[in-house]
PDB file of C-alpha atoms and ligand atoms in Angstrom:
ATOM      1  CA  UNK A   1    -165.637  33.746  53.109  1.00  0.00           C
ATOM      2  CA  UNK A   2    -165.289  30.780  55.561  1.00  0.00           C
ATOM      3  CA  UNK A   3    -168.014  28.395  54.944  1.00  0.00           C
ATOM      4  CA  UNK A   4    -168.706  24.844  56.722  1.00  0.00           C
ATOM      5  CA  UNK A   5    -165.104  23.454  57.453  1.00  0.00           C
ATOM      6  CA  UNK A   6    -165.930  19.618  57.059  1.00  0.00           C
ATOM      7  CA  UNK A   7    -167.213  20.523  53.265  1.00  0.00           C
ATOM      8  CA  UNK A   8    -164.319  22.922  52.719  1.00  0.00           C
ATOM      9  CA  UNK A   9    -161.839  22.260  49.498  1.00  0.00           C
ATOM     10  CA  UNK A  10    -159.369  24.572  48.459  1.00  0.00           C
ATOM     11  CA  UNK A  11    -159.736  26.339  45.590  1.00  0.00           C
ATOM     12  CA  UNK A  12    -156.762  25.433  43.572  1.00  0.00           C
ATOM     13  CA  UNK A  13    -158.457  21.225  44.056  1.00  0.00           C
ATOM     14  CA  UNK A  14    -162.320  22.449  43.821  1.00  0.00           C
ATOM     15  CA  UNK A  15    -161.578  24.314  40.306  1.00  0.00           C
ATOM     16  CA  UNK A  16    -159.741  21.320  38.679  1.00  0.00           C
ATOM     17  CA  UNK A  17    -162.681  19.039  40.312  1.00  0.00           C
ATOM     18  CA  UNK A  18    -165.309  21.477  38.663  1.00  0.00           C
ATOM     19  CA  UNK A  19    -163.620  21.167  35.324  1.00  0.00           C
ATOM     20  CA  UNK A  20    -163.747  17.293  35.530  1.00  0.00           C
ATOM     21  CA  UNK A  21    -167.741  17.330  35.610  1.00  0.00           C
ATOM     22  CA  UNK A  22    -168.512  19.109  32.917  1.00  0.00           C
ATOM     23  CA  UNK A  23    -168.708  16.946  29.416  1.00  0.00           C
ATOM     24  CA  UNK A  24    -167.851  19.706  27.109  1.00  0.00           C
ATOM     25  CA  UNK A  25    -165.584  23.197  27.462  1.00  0.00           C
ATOM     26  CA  UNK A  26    -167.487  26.101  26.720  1.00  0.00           C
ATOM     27  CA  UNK A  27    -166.712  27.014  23.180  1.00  0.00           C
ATOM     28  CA  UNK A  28    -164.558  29.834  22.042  1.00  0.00           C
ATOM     29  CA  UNK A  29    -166.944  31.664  20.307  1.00  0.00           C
ATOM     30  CA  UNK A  30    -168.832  31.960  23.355  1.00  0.00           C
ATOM     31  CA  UNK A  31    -166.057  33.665  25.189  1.00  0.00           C
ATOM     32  CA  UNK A  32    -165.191  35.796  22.096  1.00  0.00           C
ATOM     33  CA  UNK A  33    -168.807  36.821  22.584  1.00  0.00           C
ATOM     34  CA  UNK A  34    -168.888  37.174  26.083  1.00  0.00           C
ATOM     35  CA  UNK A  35    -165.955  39.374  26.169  1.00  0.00           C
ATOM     36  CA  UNK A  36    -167.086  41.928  23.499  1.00  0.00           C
ATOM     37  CA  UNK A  37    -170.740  42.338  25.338  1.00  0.00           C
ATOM     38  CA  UNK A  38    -169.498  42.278  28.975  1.00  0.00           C
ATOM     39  CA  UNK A  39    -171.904  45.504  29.769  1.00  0.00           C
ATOM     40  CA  UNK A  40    -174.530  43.207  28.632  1.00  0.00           C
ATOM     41  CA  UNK A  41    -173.497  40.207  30.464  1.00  0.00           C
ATOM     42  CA  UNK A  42    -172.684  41.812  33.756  1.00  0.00           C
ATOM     43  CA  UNK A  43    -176.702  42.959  33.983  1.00  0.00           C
ATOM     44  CA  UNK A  44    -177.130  38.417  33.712  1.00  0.00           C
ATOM     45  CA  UNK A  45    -174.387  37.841  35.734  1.00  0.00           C
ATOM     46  CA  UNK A  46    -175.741  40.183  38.513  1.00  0.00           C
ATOM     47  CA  UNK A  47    -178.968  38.192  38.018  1.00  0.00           C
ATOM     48  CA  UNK A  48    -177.172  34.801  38.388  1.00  0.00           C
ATOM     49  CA  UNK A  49    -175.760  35.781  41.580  1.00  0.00           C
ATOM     50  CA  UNK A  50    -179.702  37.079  43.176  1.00  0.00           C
ATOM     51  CA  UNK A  51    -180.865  33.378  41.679  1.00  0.00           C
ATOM     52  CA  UNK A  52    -178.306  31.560  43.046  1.00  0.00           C
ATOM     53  CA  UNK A  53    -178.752  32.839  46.679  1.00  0.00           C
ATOM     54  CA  UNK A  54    -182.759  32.338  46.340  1.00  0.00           C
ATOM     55  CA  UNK A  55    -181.769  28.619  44.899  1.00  0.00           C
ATOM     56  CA  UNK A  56    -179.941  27.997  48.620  1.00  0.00           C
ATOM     57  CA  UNK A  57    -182.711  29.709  49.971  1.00  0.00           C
ATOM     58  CA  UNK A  58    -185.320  27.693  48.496  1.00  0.00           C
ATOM     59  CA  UNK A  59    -183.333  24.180  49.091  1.00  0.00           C
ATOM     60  CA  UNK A  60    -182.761  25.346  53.023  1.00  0.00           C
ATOM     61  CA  UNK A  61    -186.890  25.936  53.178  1.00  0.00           C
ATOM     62  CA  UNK A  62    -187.747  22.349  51.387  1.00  0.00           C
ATOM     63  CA  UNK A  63    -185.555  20.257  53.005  1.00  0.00           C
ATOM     64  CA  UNK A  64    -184.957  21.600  56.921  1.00  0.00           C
ATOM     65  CA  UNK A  65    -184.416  18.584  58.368  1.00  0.00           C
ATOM     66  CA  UNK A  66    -181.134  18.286  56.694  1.00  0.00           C
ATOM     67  CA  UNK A  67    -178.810  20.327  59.029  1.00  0.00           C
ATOM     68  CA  UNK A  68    -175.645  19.970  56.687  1.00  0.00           C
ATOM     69  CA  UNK A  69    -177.214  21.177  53.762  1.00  0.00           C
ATOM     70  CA  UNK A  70    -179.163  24.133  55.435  1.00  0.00           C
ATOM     71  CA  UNK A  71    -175.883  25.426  57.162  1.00  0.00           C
ATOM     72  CA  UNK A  72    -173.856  25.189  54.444  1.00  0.00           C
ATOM     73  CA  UNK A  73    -176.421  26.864  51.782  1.00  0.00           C
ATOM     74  CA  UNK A  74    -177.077  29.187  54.483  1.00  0.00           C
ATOM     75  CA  UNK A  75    -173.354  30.611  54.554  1.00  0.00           C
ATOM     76  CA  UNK A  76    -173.782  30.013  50.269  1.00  0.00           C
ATOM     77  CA  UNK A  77    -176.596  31.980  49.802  1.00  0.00           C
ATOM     78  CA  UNK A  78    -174.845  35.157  52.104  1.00  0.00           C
ATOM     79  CA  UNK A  79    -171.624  34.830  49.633  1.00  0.00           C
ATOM     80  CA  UNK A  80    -174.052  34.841  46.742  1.00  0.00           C
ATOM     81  CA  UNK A  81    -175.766  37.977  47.763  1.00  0.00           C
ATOM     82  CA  UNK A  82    -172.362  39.148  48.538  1.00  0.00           C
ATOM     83  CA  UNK A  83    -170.983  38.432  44.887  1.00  0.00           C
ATOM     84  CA  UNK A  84    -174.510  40.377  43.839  1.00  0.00           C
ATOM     85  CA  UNK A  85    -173.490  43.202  45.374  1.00  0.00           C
ATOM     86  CA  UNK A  86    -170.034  42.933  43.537  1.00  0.00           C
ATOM     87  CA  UNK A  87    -171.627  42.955  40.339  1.00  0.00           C
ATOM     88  CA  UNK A  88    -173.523  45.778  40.986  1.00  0.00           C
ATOM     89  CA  UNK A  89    -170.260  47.507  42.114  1.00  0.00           C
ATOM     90  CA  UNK A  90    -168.930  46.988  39.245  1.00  0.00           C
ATOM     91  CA  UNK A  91    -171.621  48.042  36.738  1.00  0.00           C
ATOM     92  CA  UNK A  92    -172.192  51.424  39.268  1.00  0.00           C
ATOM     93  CA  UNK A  93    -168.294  51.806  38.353  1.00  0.00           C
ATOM     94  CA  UNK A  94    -168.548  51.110  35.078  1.00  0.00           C
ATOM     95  CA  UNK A  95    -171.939  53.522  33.905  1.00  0.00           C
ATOM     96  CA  UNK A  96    -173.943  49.828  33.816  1.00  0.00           C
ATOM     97  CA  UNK A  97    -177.185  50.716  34.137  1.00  0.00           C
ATOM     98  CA  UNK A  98    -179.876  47.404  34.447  1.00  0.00           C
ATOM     99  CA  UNK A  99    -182.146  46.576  31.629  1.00  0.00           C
ATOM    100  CA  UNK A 100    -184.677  43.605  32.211  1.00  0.00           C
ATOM    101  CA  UNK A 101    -184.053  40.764  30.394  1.00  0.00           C
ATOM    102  CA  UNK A 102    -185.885  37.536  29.484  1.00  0.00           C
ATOM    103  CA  UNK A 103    -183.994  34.764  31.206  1.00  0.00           C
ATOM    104  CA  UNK A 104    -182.373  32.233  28.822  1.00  0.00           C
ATOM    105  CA  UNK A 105    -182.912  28.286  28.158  1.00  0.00           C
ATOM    106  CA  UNK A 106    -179.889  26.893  30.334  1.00  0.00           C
ATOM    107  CA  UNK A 107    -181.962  26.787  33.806  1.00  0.00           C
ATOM    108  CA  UNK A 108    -184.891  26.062  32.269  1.00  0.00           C
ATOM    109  CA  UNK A 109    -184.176  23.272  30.697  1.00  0.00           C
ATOM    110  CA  UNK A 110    -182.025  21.873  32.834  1.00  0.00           C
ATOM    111  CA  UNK A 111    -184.813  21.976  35.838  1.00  0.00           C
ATOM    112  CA  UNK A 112    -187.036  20.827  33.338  1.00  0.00           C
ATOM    113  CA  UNK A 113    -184.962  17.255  33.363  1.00  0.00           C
ATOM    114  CA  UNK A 114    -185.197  16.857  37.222  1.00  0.00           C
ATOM    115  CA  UNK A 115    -187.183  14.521  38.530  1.00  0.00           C
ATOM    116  CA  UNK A 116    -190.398  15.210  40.605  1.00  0.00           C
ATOM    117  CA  UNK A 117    -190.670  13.027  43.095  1.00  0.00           C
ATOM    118  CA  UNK A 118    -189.056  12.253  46.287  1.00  0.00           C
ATOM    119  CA  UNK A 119    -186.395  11.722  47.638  1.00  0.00           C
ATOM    120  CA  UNK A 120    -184.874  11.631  43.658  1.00  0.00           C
ATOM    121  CA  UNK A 121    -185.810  15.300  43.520  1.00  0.00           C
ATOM    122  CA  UNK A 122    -183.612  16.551  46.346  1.00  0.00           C
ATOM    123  CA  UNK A 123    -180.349  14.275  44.791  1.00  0.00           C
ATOM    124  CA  UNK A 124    -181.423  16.346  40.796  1.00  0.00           C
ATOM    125  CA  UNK A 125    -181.502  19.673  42.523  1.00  0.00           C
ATOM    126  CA  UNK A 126    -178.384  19.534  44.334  1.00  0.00           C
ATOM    127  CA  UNK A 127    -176.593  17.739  41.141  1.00  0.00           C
ATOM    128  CA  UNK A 128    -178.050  21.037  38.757  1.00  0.00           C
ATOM    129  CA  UNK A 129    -176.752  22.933  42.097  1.00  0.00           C
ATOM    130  CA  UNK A 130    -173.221  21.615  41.070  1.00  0.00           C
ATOM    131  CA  UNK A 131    -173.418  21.624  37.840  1.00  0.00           C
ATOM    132  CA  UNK A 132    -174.191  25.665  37.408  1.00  0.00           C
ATOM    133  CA  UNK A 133    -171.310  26.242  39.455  1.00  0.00           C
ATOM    134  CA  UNK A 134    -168.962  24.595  38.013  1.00  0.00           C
ATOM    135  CA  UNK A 135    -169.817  25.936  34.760  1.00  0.00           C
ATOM    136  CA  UNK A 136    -169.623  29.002  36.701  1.00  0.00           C
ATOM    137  CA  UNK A 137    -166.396  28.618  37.489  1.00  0.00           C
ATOM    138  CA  UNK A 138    -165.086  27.593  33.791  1.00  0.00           C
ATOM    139  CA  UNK A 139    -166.411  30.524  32.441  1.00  0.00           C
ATOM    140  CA  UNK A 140    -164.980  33.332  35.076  1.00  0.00           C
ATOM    141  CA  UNK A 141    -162.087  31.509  34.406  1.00  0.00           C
ATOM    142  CA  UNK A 142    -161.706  32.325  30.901  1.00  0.00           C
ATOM    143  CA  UNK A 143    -162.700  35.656  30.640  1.00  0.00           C
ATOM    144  CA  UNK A 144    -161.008  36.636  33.225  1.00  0.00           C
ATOM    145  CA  UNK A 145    -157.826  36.928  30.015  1.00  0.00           C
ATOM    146  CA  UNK A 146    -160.257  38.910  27.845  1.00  0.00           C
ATOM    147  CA  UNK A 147    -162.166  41.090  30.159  1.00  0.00           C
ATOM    148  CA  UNK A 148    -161.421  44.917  30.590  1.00  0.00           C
ATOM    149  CA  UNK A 149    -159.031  45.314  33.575  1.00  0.00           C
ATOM    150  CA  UNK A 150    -161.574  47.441  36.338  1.00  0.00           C
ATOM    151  CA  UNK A 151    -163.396  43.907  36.028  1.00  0.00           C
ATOM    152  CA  UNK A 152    -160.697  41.059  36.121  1.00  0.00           C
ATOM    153  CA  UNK A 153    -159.776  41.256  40.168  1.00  0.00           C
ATOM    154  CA  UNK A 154    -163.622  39.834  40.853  1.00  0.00           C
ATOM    155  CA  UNK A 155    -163.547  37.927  38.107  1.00  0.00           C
ATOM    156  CA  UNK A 156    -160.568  35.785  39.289  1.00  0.00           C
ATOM    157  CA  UNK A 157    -161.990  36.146  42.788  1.00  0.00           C
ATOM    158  CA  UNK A 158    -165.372  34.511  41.812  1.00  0.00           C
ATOM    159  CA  UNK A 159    -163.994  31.650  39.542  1.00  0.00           C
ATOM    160  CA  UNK A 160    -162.602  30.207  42.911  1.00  0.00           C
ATOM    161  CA  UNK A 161    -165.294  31.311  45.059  1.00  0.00           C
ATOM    162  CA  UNK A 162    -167.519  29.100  42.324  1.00  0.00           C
ATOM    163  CA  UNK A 163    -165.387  26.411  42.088  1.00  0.00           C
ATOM    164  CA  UNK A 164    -166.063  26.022  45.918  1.00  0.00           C
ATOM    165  CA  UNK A 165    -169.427  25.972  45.592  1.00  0.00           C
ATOM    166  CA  UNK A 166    -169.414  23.225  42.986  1.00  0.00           C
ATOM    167  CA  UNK A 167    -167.903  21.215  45.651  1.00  0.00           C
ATOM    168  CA  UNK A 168    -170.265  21.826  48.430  1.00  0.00           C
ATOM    169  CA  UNK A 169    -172.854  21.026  46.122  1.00  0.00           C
ATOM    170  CA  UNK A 170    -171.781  17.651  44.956  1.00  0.00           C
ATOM    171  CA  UNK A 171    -171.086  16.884  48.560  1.00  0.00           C
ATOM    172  CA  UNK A 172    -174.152  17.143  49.895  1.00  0.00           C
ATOM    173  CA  UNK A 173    -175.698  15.096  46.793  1.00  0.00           C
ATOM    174  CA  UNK A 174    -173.079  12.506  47.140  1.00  0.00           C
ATOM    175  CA  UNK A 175    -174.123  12.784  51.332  1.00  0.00           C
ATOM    176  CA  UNK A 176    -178.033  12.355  50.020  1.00  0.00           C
ATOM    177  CA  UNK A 177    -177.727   9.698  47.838  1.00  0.00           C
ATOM    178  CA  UNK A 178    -174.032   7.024  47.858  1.00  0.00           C
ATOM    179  CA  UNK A 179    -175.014   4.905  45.792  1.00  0.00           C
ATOM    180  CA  UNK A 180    -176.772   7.024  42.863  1.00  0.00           C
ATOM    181  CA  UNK A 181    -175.356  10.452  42.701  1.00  0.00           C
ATOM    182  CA  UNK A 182    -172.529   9.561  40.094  1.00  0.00           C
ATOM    183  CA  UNK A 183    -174.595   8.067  37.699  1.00  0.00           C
ATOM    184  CA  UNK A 184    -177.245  10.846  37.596  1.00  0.00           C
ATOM    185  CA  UNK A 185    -174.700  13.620  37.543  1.00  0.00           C
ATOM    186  CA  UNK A 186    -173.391  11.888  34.016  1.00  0.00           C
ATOM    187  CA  UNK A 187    -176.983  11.625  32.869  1.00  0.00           C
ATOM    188  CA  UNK A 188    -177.411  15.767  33.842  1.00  0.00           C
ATOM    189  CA  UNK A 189    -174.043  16.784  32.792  1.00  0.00           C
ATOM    190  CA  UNK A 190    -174.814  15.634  29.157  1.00  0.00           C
ATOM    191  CA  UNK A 191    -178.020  17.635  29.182  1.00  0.00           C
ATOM    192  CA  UNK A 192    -175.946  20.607  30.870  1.00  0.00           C
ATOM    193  CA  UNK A 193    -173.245  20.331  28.151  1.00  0.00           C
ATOM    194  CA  UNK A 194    -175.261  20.403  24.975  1.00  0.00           C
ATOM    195  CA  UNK A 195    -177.351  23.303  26.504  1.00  0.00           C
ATOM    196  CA  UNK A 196    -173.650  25.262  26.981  1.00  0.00           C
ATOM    197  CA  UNK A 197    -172.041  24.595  23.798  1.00  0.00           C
ATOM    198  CA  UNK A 198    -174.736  24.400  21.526  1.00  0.00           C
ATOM    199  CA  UNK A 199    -176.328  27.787  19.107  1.00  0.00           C
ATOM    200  CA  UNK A 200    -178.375  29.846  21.292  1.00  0.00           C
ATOM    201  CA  UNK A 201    -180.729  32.766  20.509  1.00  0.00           C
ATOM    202  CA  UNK A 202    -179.938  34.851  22.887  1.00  0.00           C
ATOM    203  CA  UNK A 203    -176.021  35.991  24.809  1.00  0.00           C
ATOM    204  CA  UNK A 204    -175.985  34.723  28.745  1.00  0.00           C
ATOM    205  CA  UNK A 205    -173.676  33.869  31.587  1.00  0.00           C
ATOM    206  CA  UNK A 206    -174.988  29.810  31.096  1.00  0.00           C
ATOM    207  CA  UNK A 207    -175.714  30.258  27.372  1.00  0.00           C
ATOM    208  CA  UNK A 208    -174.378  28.460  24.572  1.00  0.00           C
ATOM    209  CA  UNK A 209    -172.560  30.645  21.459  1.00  0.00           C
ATOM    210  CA  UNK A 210    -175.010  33.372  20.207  1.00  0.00           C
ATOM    211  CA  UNK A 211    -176.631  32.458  16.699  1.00  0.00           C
ATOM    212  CA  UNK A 212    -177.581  36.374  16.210  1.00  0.00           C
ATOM    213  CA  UNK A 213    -174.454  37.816  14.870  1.00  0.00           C
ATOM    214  CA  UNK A 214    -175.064  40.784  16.841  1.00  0.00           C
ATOM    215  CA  UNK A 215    -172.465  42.528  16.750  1.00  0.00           C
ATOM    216  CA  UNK A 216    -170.530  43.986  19.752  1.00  0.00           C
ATOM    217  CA  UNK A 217    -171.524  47.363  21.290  1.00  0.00           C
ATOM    218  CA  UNK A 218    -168.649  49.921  21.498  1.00  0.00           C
ATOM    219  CA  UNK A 219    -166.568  50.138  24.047  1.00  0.00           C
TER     220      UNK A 219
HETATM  221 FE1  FE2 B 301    -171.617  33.615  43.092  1.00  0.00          FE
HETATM  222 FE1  FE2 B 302    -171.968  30.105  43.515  1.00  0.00          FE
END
């Protein structure tokens, strides 16, 4: 999908950029988990998609004045529902049926760290804005060698599609605030690295390495 052209980067430069944000790779353990429970992860990853179109959404409702950010997470949050409808493509395709699940600590904790107040709140949302999608994009990137085959063409797809976002998103915080945005996005992308690489309790899309020892369903 075509989105703004003055924000547009090309894939091949927005992936590398997305990789040079984030503090820590996603550990191998996570991917080795990821890979073996992709039924399970494909119900989170459908629900990453819905929550990151309401995230555009709710950014193009709280600050409306801003006409670069509202057109651009406009056309976002339409590719979002798109990818959501992907996913559920996918699972139909695949005998996925959805199963509620409690969301894990990676949003919540990072959107614990933003700041409340204005206009420091807009510059934190767009920077965790970034920051999920480039992590995004890392991690559809490296499954996309261990996933079963009926799932690696959208796979691929989205880890560019992601890395694309990641750039819109740091635009429009570097756009909102010159002079701080760098800073801050070190100071959140420490925060977003420990949250992705260290033990987690439960298996998701932004999680770090299961601590369960579950192991993997068959098939
Ligand atoms: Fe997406
Ligand atoms: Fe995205």
């Amino acid at each position: 999908m075509k989105l703004a052209a003055p924000l547009r980067a090309s894939p091949a430069s927005a992936g590398a950029q997305a990789d040079d944000v984030l503090l820590a790779p996603t550990p191998a353990a996570w991917v080795t988990a990821a890979a073996a429970r992709w039924r399970e992860l494909l119900i989170d990853h459908a629900n990453c998609e819905k929550k990151a179109a309401s995230t555009a959404l709710a950014l193009m409702f709280a600050y409306p004045e801003d006409r670069a950010l509202t057109l651009t997470l406009s056309r976002l949050a339409r590719e979002e529902l798109r990818h959501f409808e992907q996913v559920v493509s996918v699972m139909s395709a695949q005998g996925v049926g959805f199963v509620r699940q409690r969301p894990g600590r990676y949003a919540q904790k990072l959107r614990a760290a933003l700041r409340t107040a204005e206009p420091q709140r807009k510059l934190d949302l767009l920077l965790m804005g970034a920051l999920i999608e480039a992590r995004s994009a890392e991690r559809f990137r490296l499954l996309v060698a261990h996933l079963p085959r009926p799932l690696v063409p959208l796979y691929a797809r989205l880890a560019s599609s992601e890395a694309r976002h990641f750039a819109h998103y740091r635009d429009l915080a570097r756009a909102a605030a010159p002079r701080e945005w760098r800073a801050r996005l070190a100071t959140l992308a420490a925060l977003e690295a420990q949250l992705a690489t260290g033990p987690d309790r439960t298996l998701r899309f932004h999680s770090g390495p299961p601590q369960d020892g579950q192991p993997p369903p068959a098939g």
